[in-house]
mmCIF file of C-alpha atoms in Angstrom:
data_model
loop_
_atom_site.group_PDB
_atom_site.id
_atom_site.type_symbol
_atom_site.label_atom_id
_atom_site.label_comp_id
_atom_site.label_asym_id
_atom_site.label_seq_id
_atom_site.Cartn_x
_atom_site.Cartn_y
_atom_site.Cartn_z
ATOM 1 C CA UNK A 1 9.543 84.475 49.195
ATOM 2 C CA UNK A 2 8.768 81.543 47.833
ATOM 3 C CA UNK A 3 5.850 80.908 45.146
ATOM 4 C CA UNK A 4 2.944 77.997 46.654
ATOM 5 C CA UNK A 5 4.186 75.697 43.561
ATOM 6 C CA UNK A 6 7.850 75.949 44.291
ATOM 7 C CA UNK A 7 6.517 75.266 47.814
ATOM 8 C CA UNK A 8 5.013 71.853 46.713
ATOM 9 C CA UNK A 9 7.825 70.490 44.862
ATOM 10 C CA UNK A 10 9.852 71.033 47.505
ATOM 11 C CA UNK A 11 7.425 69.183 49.877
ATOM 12 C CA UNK A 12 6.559 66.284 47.295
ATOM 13 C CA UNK A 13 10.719 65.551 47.065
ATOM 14 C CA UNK A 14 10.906 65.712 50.509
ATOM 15 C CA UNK A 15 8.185 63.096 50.756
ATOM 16 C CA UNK A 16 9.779 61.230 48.508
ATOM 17 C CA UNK A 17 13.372 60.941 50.026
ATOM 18 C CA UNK A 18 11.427 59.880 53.013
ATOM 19 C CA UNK A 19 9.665 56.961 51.668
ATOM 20 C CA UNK A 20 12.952 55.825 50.128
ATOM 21 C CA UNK A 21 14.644 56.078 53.392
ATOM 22 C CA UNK A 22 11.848 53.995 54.852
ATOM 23 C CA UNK A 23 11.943 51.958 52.039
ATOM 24 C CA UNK A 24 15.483 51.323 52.127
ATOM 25 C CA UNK A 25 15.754 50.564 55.769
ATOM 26 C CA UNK A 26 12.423 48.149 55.997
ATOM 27 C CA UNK A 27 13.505 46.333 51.913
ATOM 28 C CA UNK A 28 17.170 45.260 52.692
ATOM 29 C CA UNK A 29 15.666 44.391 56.628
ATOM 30 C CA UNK A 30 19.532 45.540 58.073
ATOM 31 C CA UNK A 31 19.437 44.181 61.589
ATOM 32 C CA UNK A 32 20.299 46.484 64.478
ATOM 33 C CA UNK A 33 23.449 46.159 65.853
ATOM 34 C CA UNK A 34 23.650 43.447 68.076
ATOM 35 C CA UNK A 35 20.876 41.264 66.376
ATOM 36 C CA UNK A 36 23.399 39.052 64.166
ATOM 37 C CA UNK A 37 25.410 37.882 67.163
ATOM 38 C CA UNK A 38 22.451 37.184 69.434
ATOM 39 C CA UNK A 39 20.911 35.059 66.798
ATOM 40 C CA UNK A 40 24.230 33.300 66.029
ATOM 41 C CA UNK A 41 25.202 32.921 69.962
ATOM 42 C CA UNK A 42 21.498 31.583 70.374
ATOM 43 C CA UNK A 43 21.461 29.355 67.332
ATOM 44 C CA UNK A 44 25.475 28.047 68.632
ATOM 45 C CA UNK A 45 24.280 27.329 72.180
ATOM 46 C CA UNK A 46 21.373 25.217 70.682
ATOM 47 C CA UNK A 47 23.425 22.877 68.275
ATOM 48 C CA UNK A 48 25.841 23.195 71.731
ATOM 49 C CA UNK A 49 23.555 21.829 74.069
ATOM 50 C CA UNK A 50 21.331 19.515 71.622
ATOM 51 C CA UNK A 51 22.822 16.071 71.525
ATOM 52 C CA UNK A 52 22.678 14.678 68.110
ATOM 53 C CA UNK A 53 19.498 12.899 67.999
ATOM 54 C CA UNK A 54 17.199 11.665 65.129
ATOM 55 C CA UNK A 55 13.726 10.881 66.701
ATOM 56 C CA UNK A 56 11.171 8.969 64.653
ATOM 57 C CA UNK A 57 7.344 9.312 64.887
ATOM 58 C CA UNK A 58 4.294 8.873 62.944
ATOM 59 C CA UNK A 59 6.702 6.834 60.963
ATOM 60 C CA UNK A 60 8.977 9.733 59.883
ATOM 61 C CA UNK A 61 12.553 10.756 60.694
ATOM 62 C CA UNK A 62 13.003 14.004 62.375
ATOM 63 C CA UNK A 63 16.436 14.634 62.977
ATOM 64 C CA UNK A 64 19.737 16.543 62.605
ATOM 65 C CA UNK A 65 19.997 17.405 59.438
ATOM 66 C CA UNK A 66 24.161 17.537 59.916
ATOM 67 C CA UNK A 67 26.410 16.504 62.300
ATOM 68 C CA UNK A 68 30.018 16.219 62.731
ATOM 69 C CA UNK A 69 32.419 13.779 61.448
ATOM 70 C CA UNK A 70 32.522 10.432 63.567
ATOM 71 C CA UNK A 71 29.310 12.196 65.975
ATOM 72 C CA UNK A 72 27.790 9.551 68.428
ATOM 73 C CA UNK A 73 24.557 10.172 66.961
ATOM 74 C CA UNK A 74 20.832 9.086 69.232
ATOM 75 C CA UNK A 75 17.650 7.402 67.583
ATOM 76 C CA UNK A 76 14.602 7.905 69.387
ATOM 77 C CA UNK A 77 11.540 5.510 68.831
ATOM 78 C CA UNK A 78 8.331 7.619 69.684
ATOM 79 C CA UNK A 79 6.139 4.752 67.443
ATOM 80 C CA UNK A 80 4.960 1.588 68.611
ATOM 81 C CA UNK A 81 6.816 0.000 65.816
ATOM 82 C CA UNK A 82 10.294 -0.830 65.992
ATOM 83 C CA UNK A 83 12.263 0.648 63.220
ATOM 84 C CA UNK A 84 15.849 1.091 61.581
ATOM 85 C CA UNK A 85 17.987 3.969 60.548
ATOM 86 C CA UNK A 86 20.063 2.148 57.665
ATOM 87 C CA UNK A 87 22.432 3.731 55.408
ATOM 88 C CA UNK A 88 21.313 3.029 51.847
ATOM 89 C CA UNK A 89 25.184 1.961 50.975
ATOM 90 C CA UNK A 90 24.352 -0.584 53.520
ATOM 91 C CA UNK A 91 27.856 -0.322 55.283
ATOM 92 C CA UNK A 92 28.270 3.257 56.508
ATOM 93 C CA UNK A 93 25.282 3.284 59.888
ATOM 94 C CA UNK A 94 22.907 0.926 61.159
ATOM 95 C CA UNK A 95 20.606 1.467 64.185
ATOM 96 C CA UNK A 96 17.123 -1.207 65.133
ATOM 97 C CA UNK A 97 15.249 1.015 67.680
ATOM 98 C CA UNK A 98 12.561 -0.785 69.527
ATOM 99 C CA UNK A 99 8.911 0.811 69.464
ATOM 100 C CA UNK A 100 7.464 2.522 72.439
ATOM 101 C CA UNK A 101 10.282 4.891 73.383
ATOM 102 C CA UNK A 102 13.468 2.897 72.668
ATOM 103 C CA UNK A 103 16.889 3.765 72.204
ATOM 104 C CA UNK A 104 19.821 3.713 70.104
ATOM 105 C CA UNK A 105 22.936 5.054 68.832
ATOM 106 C CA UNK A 106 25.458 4.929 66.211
ATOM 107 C CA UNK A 107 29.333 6.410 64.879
ATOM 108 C CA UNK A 108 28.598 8.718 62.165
ATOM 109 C CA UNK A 109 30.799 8.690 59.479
ATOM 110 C CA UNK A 110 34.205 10.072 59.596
ATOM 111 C CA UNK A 111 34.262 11.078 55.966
ATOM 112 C CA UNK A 112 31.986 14.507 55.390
ATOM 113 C CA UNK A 113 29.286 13.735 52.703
ATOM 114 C CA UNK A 114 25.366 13.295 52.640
ATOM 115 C CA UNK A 115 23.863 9.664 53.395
ATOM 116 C CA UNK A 116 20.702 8.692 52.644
ATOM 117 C CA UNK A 117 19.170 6.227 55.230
ATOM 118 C CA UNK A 118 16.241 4.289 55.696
ATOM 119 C CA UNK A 119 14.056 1.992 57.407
ATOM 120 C CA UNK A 120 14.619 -2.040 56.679
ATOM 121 C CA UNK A 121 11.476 -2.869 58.546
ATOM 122 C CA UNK A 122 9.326 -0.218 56.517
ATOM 123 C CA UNK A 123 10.554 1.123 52.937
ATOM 124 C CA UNK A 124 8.748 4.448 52.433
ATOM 125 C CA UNK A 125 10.365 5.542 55.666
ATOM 126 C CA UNK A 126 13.605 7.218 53.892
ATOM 127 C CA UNK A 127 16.190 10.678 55.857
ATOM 128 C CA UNK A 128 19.358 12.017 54.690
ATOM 129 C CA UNK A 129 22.125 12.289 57.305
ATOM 130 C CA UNK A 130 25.321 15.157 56.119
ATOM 131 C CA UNK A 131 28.353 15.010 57.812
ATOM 132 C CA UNK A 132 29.949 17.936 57.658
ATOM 133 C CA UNK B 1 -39.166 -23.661 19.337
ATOM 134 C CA UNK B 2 -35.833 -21.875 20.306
ATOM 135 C CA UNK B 3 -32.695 -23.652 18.010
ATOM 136 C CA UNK B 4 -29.832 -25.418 20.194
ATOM 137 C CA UNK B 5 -27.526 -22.804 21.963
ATOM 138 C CA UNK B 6 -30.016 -19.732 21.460
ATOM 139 C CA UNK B 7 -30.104 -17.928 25.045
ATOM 140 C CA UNK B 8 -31.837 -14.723 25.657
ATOM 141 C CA UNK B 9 -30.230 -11.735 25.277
ATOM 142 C CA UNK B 10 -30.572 -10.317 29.164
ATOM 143 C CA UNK B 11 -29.073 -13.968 30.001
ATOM 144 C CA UNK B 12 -26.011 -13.388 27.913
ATOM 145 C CA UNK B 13 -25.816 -10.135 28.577
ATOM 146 C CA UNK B 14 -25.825 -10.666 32.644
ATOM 147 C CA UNK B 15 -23.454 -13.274 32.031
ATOM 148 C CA UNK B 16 -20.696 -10.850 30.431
ATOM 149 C CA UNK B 17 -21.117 -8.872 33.280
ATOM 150 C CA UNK B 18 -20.840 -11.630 35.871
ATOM 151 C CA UNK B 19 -17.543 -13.103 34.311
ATOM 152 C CA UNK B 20 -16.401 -9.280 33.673
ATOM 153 C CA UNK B 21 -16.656 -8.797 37.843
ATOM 154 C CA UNK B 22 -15.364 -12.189 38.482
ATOM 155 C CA UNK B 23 -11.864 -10.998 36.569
ATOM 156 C CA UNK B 24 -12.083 -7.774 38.097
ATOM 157 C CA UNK B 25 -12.677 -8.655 41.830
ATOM 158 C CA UNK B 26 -9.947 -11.475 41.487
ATOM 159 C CA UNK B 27 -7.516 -8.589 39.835
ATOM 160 C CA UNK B 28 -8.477 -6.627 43.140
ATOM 161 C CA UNK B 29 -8.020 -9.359 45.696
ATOM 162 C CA UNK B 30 -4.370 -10.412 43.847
ATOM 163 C CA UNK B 31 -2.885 -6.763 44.391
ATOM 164 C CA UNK B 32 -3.943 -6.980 47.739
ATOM 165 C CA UNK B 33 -2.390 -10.137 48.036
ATOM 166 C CA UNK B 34 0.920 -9.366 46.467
ATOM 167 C CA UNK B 35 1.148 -6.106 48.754
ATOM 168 C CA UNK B 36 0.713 -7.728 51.806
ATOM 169 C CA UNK B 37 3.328 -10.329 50.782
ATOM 170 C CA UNK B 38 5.881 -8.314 49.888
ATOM 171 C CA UNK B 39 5.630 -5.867 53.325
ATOM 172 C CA UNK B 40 5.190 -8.789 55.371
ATOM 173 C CA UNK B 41 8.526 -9.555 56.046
ATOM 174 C CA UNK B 42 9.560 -5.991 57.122
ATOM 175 C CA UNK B 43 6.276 -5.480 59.728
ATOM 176 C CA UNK B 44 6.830 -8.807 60.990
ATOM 177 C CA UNK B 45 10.028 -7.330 62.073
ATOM 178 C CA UNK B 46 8.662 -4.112 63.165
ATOM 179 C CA UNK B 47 5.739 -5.636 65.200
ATOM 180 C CA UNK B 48 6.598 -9.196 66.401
ATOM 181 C CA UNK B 49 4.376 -8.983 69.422
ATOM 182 C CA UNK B 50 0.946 -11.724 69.370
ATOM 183 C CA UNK B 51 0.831 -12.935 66.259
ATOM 184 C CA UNK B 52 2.825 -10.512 64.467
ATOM 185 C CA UNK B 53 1.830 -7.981 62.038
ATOM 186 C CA UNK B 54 3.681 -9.926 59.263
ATOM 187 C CA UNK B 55 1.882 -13.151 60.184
ATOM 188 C CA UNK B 56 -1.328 -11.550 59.811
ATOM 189 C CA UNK B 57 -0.131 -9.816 56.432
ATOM 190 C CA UNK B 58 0.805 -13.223 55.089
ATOM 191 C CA UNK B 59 -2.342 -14.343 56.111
ATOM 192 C CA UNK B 60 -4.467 -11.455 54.261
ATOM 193 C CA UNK B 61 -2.299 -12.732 51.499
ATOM 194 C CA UNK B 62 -3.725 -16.165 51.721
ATOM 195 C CA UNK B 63 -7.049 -15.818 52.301
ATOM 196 C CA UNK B 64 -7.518 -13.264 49.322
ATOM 197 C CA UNK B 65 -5.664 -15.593 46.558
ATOM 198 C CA UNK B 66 -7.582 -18.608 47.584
ATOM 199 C CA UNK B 67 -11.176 -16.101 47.992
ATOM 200 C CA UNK B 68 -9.564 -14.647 44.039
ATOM 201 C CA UNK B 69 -9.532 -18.274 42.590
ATOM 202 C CA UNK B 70 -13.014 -18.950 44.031
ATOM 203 C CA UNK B 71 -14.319 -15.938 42.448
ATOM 204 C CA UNK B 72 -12.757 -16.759 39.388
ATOM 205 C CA UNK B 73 -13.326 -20.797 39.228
ATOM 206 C CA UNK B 74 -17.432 -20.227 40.623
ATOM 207 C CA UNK B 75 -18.410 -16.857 40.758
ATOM 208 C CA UNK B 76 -21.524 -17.645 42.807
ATOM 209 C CA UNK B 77 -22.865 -15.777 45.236
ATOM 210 C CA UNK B 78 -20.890 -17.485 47.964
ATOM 211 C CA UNK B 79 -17.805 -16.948 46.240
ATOM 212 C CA UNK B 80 -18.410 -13.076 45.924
ATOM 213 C CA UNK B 81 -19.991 -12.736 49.420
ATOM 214 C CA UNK B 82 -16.614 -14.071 50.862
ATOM 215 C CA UNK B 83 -14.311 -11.642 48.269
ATOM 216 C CA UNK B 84 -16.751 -8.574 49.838
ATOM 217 C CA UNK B 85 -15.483 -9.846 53.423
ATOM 218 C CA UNK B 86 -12.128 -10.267 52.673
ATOM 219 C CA UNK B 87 -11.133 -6.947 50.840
ATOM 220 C CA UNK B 88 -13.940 -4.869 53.053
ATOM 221 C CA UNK B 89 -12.497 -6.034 55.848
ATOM 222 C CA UNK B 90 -8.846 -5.116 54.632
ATOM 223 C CA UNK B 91 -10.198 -1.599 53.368
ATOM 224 C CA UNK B 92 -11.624 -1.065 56.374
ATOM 225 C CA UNK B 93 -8.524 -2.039 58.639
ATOM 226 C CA UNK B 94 -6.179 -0.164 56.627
ATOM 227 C CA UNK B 95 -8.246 2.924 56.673
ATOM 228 C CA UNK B 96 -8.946 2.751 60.219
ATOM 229 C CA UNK B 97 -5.218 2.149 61.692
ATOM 230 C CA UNK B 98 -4.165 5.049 59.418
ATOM 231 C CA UNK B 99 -6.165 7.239 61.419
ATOM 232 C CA UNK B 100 -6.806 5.969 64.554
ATOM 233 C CA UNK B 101 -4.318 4.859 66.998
ATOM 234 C CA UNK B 102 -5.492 1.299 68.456
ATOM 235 C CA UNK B 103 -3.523 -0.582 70.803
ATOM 236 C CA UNK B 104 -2.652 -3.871 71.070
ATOM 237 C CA UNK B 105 -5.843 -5.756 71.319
ATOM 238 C CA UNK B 106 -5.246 -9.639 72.044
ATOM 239 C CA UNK B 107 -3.250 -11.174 69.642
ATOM 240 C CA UNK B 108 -3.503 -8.075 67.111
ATOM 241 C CA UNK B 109 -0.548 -5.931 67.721
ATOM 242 C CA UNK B 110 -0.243 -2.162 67.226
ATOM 243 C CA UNK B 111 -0.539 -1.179 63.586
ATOM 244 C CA UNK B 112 -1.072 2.109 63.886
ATOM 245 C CA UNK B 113 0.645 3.795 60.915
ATOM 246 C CA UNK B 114 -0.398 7.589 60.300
ATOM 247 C CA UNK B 115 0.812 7.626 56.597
ATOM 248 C CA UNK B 116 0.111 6.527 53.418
ATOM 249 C CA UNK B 117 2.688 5.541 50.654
ATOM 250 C CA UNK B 118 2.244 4.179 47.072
ATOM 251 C CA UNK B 119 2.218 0.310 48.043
ATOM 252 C CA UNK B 120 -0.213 1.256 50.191
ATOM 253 C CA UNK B 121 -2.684 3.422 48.437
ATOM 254 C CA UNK B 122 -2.626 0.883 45.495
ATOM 255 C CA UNK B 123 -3.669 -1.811 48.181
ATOM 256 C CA UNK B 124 -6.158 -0.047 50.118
ATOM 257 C CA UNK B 125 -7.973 0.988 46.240
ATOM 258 C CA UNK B 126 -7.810 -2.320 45.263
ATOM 259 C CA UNK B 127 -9.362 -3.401 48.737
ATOM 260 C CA UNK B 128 -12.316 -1.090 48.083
ATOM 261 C CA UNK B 129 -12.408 -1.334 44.075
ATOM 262 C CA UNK B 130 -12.902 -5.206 45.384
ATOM 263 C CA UNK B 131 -15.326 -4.749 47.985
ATOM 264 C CA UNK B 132 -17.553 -2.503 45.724
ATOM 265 C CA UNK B 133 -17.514 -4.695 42.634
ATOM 266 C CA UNK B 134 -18.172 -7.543 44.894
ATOM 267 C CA UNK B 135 -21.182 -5.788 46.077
ATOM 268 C CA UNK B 136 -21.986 -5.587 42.556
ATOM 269 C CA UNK B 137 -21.997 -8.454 41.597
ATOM 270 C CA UNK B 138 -24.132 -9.902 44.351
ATOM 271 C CA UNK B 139 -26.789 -7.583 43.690
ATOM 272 C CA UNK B 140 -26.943 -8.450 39.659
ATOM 273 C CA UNK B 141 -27.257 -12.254 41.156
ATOM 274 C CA UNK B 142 -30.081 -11.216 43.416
ATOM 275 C CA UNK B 143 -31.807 -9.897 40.536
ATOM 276 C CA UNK B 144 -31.093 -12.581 38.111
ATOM 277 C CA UNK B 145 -32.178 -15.448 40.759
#
């Protein structure tokens, strides 16, 4: 038979190897099986069905922040105020979107590579645009 | 019998002040100026409709260089009474179509724009540095009269 202290170690490692399982599984946050792909097929079918669109309200861009090489890509004018999504090379995209819910669209460029844009009409409005 | 050229010292002292607001409510009124100058072009763009945001911007440019050179040339009351109207009024736009969205009204087009940026800010402090000193100053010149 076993002595009560032998008894307690016993029970304090077994505590212990518990709270390291716990530990383990909650710390590195493993997914179950089958979490990965329904997170991928979900995140897939959204950039699937979601045209390439940069909207623009409150006088900020809100847009893709990538999309492919030569992408028709949409500008959507929630403001009152018309603006521009401009490449700041000055040759690569232009778009003038009239205020009140206008339109507008434009070739990305073929060649991956991050583009800075901005608004002609108003200079603090500034996005970045990767092709990739 | 006072000698030639002797003034009081509260007279010379209030009239430090007076030029020292005169230079400082013209320095306001020329930021606001050059602000509205240089994003005139681009809003005039952005919000042709009535007059045209940019028209009205190039206007507010105007009217404050012409109310700064008053201010600085007189610096009577009449002179600062029309600097407090010009750069309270342009305070008080600014601030109010940054936060509230008003239509159209007449000639006026939209101008609602719910951000601020350093061009701006600069402007809208200078509006209300301007507005305040000009304040000022007309109280000083109600107590010297």
């Amino acid at each position: 038979m076993k002595s009560p202290k032998a008894m307690a170690v016993i029970a304090s490692a077994a505590t212990l190897i518990a709270l390291a399982g716990c530990g383990t599984s909650g710390g590195q946050g493993t997914p179950p099986p089958g979490a990965a792909s329904s997170s991928e097929s979900s995140s897939s079918a959204t950039s699937a069905t979601q045209p390439d669109t940069i909207t623009i309200k409150d006088f900020g861009y809100q847009g893709p922040i990538s999309v492919s090489p030569g992408a028709k890509v949409s500008v959507k004018d929630l403001d009152a105020q018309a603006h521009t999504v401009t490449s700041d090379d000055g040759k690569s995209f232009n778009a003038a979107v009239d205020g009140g819910g206008g339109t507008a669209e434009f070739t990305a460029p073929s060649t991956p590579g991050s583009y800075p844009y901005h608004c002609t009409y108003h200079s603090n409005m500034h996005g970045t645009l990767v092709v990739k | 019998m006072a000698a030639a050229g002797w003034r009081p010292r509260g007279r010379t002292r209030s009239t430090t002040l007076n030029v020292v607001l005169r230079i400082l409510v013209a320095a306001a009124l020329a930021v606001d100026a050059a602000v509205h100058w240089q994003l005139a072009p681009g809003y005039q763009l952005a919000a042709p409709g009535g007059i045209g945001q940019g028209n009205l911007f190039h206007l507010e440019a105007i009217v404050a260089v012409l109310v700064a050179l008053y201010v600085l040339v007189r610096g009577s009351r009449p002179a600062f009474t029309a600097a407090l109207l010009v750069a309270g009024s342009a305070f008080v736009a600014v601030v109010l179509y940054r936060y509230v969205d008003i239509p159209a009204i007449g000639p006026i087009p939209s101008m609602y724009e719910p951000v601020w940026f350093f061009g701006k800010s600069v402007s809208a402090v200078a509006e209300g540095l301007g507005a305040l000193l000009a304040a000022v100053a007309l109280v000083t010149h109600r107590r010297r009269d």
